[in-house]
Amino acid sequence: MESNSLCESLLKWLETFPGREGTKISHLTDGVLMANVLHQIAPEYFSEYWLTRIKADVGDNWRLKVSNLRKVQQGVVDYYQEQLNQSIRHFPLPDLNKIGEHGDAVEMGRMLQLLLGCAVNCENKQQYIEAIMNMEERVQKVIMEAIQELMLREGSPGAVGLDGDGR
Amino acid sequence: EMNKPGGPGPSEGVLANFFNSLLSKKTAINS
């Protein structure tokens, strides 16, 4: 999967969330918006209290951005493990320094890929999956491959194959 | 199997199958 295409497609996906229209990489590098999206996806896990741990108004301080991103990433990894019983050990976690310091599109794509996996597995997954199914086919294909990369390794019991054959 | 640019391609059914499978998959959320 081409990573620029991944990031571009997942930014479009993010725009399906209310109030997230016009989201660009630069809006995401401090982790605040991603934390809010996670709160929207699974408020019982990414609670108001959890959100208070994410510092707003970090400005251009990349160390604070990376600190926020680390909390977001850890929260997501814990969510997969604790809530979804799904291992993502095979998945190369994004380089948060490259996101916080340079807004790297490749790494941002992988970060958004983790959020995507939360959305399509959460209790309210129907609304998120249906929103994806209304997107253009090209974007759907990238999103499908992104989900498969997250789910199809290590014999995950809940894995869904390309054509639903349970590979 | 390549998609034809700008029009519905053979992957349309694959996509629908995949996302419908995701929809029907039982959500395993720990409470």
Short mmCIF file of C-alpha atoms in Angstrom, two decimals:
data_model
loop_
_atom_site.label_atom_id
_atom_site.label_comp_id
_atom_site.label_asym_id
_atom_site.label_seq_id
_atom_site.Cartn_x
_atom_site.Cartn_y
_atom_site.Cartn_z
CA MET A 1 0.00 0.00 0.00
CA GLU A 2 1.41 3.39 -0.88
CA SER A 3 1.65 5.31 2.33
CA ASN A 4 0.88 8.72 0.85
CA SER A 5 -2.26 7.21 -0.58
CA LEU A 6 -2.98 5.74 2.86
CA CYS A 7 -2.65 9.09 4.61
CA GLU A 8 -4.63 10.91 1.95
CA SER A 9 -7.45 8.36 2.09
CA LEU A 10 -7.57 8.28 5.87
CA LEU A 11 -7.69 12.07 6.01
CA LYS A 12 -10.76 11.80 3.78
CA TRP A 13 -12.15 9.18 6.15
CA LEU A 14 -11.54 11.50 9.09
CA GLU A 15 -13.61 14.13 7.30
CA THR A 16 -16.65 11.86 7.64
CA PHE A 17 -16.66 12.68 11.35
CA PRO A 18 -18.88 15.64 12.22
CA GLY A 19 -16.93 18.86 12.40
CA ARG A 20 -13.77 17.34 10.92
CA GLU A 21 -14.18 18.65 7.39
CA GLY A 22 -11.03 20.07 5.87
CA THR A 23 -8.73 18.24 8.27
CA LYS A 24 -5.08 18.41 7.24
CA ILE A 25 -1.97 16.72 8.60
CA SER A 26 -0.94 19.95 10.30
CA HIS A 27 -4.15 19.83 12.35
CA LEU A 28 -3.26 16.41 13.69
CA THR A 29 0.38 16.63 14.72
CA ASP A 30 -0.34 17.62 18.33
CA GLY A 31 -2.56 14.61 18.93
CA VAL A 32 -5.47 16.70 20.29
CA LEU A 33 -7.84 16.15 17.38
CA MET A 34 -7.03 12.44 17.25
CA ALA A 35 -7.73 12.15 20.97
CA ASN A 36 -11.10 13.82 20.45
CA VAL A 37 -11.91 11.45 17.60
CA LEU A 38 -11.09 8.50 19.85
CA HIS A 39 -13.37 9.96 22.52
CA GLN A 40 -16.08 10.14 19.88
CA ILE A 41 -15.45 6.53 18.79
CA ALA A 42 -15.30 4.91 22.23
CA PRO A 43 -16.22 7.41 24.96
CA GLU A 44 -16.50 4.64 27.55
CA TYR A 45 -12.78 3.91 27.11
CA PHE A 46 -11.32 7.21 25.88
CA SER A 47 -13.16 9.06 28.61
CA GLU A 48 -13.34 12.73 29.53
CA TYR A 49 -10.75 11.96 32.20
CA TRP A 50 -8.45 10.37 29.61
CA LEU A 51 -8.86 13.46 27.43
CA THR A 52 -7.65 15.70 30.26
CA ARG A 53 -4.25 14.01 29.97
CA ILE A 54 -3.84 15.41 26.46
CA LYS A 55 -2.43 18.94 26.59
CA ALA A 56 -4.15 21.49 24.39
CA ASP A 57 -2.38 24.57 23.04
CA VAL A 58 1.05 23.00 22.76
CA GLY A 59 1.88 25.40 19.95
CA ASP A 60 5.02 24.54 17.99
CA ASN A 61 6.65 22.67 20.85
CA TRP A 62 7.33 19.35 19.16
CA ARG A 63 8.29 17.65 22.41
CA LEU A 64 4.85 18.38 23.85
CA LYS A 65 3.27 17.25 20.61
CA VAL A 66 5.14 13.96 20.78
CA SER A 67 4.17 13.57 24.43
CA ASN A 68 0.51 13.90 23.45
CA LEU A 69 0.96 11.54 20.50
CA ARG A 70 2.57 8.98 22.79
CA LYS A 71 -0.48 9.07 25.10
CA VAL A 72 -2.81 8.69 22.12
CA GLN A 73 -0.82 5.79 20.69
CA GLN A 74 -0.59 4.03 24.05
CA GLY A 75 -4.32 4.50 24.55
CA VAL A 76 -5.01 2.91 21.18
CA VAL A 77 -2.66 -0.01 21.78
CA ASP A 78 -4.30 -0.62 25.17
CA TYR A 79 -7.76 -0.39 23.57
CA TYR A 80 -6.93 -3.13 21.07
CA GLN A 81 -5.52 -5.32 23.81
CA GLU A 82 -7.95 -4.67 26.64
CA GLN A 83 -11.21 -3.97 24.84
CA LEU A 84 -10.94 -5.79 21.53
CA ASN A 85 -8.73 -8.70 22.60
CA GLN A 86 -6.84 -8.12 19.39
CA SER A 87 -3.09 -8.31 19.05
CA ILE A 88 -1.44 -5.69 16.89
CA ARG A 89 2.09 -6.79 17.71
CA HIS A 90 2.71 -7.37 14.02
CA PHE A 91 1.84 -3.78 13.18
CA PRO A 92 4.78 -1.36 13.00
CA LEU A 93 3.83 1.49 15.28
CA PRO A 94 4.34 4.94 13.78
CA ASP A 95 7.41 7.02 14.54
CA LEU A 96 5.87 9.72 16.70
CA ASN A 97 8.91 11.99 16.50
CA LYS A 98 8.53 12.17 12.73
CA ILE A 99 4.88 13.12 13.15
CA GLY A 100 5.40 15.71 15.89
CA GLU A 101 8.50 17.26 14.41
CA HIS A 102 7.91 17.04 10.67
CA GLY A 103 4.25 16.10 10.14
CA ASP A 104 5.46 13.03 8.22
CA ALA A 105 2.65 11.75 5.99
CA VAL A 106 3.82 8.13 6.00
CA GLU A 107 3.87 7.91 9.78
CA MET A 108 0.65 9.90 10.08
CA GLY A 109 -1.00 7.41 7.76
CA ARG A 110 -0.05 4.59 10.11
CA MET A 111 -1.32 6.53 13.11
CA LEU A 112 -4.66 7.12 11.41
CA GLN A 113 -4.71 3.44 10.46
CA LEU A 114 -4.72 2.61 14.17
CA LEU A 115 -7.68 4.95 14.74
CA LEU A 116 -9.49 3.39 11.80
CA GLY A 117 -9.15 -0.05 13.40
CA CYS A 118 -10.73 1.29 16.61
CA ALA A 119 -13.67 2.75 14.68
CA VAL A 120 -14.52 -0.38 12.69
CA ASN A 121 -14.34 -2.60 15.77
CA CYS A 122 -16.01 -0.43 18.40
CA GLU A 123 -19.55 -0.81 19.72
CA ASN A 124 -20.84 1.78 17.26
CA LYS A 125 -18.90 0.36 14.35
CA GLN A 126 -21.98 0.23 12.11
CA GLN A 127 -22.10 3.98 11.65
CA TYR A 128 -18.40 4.15 10.84
CA ILE A 129 -18.44 1.22 8.43
CA GLU A 130 -21.51 2.57 6.65
CA ALA A 131 -19.81 5.95 6.29
CA ILE A 132 -16.83 4.21 4.68
CA MET A 133 -19.14 2.33 2.31
CA ASN A 134 -20.46 5.67 1.09
CA MET A 135 -17.00 6.90 0.16
CA GLU A 136 -15.55 6.67 -3.33
CA GLU A 137 -14.40 3.21 -4.38
CA ARG A 138 -10.73 4.16 -4.64
CA VAL A 139 -10.72 5.34 -1.02
CA GLN A 140 -12.71 2.31 0.14
CA LYS A 141 -10.08 0.03 -1.36
CA VAL A 142 -7.25 1.73 0.51
CA ILE A 143 -9.29 1.60 3.73
CA MET A 144 -10.07 -2.08 3.22
CA GLU A 145 -6.37 -2.88 2.79
CA ALA A 146 -5.54 -0.79 5.85
CA ILE A 147 -8.06 -2.75 7.96
CA GLN A 148 -6.80 -6.05 6.59
CA GLU A 149 -3.25 -5.16 7.50
CA LEU A 150 -4.37 -4.58 11.07
CA MET A 151 -6.57 -7.67 11.32
CA LEU A 152 -5.18 -10.43 9.17
CA ARG A 153 -2.06 -11.36 11.03
CA GLU A 154 -1.25 -13.84 13.76
CA GLY A 155 -4.46 -15.77 13.10
CA SER A 156 -6.63 -13.16 14.72
CA PRO A 157 -9.90 -14.97 15.51
CA GLY A 158 -11.98 -12.05 14.35
CA ALA A 159 -10.17 -11.57 11.07
CA VAL A 160 -12.23 -10.90 7.99
CA GLY A 161 -10.79 -11.90 4.64
CA LEU A 162 -10.78 -10.02 1.36
CA ASP A 163 -13.87 -11.83 0.19
CA GLY A 164 -15.15 -12.98 3.54
CA ASP A 165 -13.75 -16.48 3.18
CA GLY A 166 -12.12 -16.38 6.60
CA ARG A 167 -8.54 -16.58 5.36
CA GLU B 1 -8.25 -7.70 -11.63
CA MET B 2 -7.86 -4.00 -12.19
CA ASN B 3 -10.42 -1.33 -11.55
CA LYS B 4 -11.45 0.77 -14.50
CA PRO B 5 -10.74 4.38 -13.60
CA GLY B 6 -13.82 6.46 -13.09
CA GLY B 7 -16.31 3.64 -13.16
CA PRO B 8 -17.50 0.73 -11.11
CA GLY B 9 -15.02 -2.10 -11.36
CA PRO B 10 -14.88 -5.72 -10.31
CA SER B 11 -13.62 -4.70 -6.89
CA GLU B 12 -16.99 -3.14 -6.07
CA GLY B 13 -18.41 -6.50 -5.04
CA VAL B 14 -15.25 -7.37 -3.12
CA LEU B 15 -15.47 -4.11 -1.21
CA ALA B 16 -19.15 -4.62 -0.41
CA ASN B 17 -18.44 -8.18 0.74
CA PHE B 18 -15.59 -7.08 2.92
CA PHE B 19 -17.44 -4.26 4.66
CA ASN B 20 -20.60 -6.31 5.04
CA SER B 21 -18.51 -9.04 6.65
CA LEU B 22 -17.10 -6.47 9.03
CA LEU B 23 -20.61 -5.29 9.84
CA SER B 24 -21.86 -8.77 10.57
CA LYS B 25 -18.81 -9.74 12.62
CA LYS B 26 -19.74 -9.96 16.26
CA THR B 27 -18.19 -7.12 18.20
CA ALA B 28 -15.97 -8.50 20.94
CA ILE B 29 -15.82 -5.63 23.36
CA ASN B 30 -14.68 -6.36 26.88
CA SER B 31 -16.81 -4.62 29.43
#
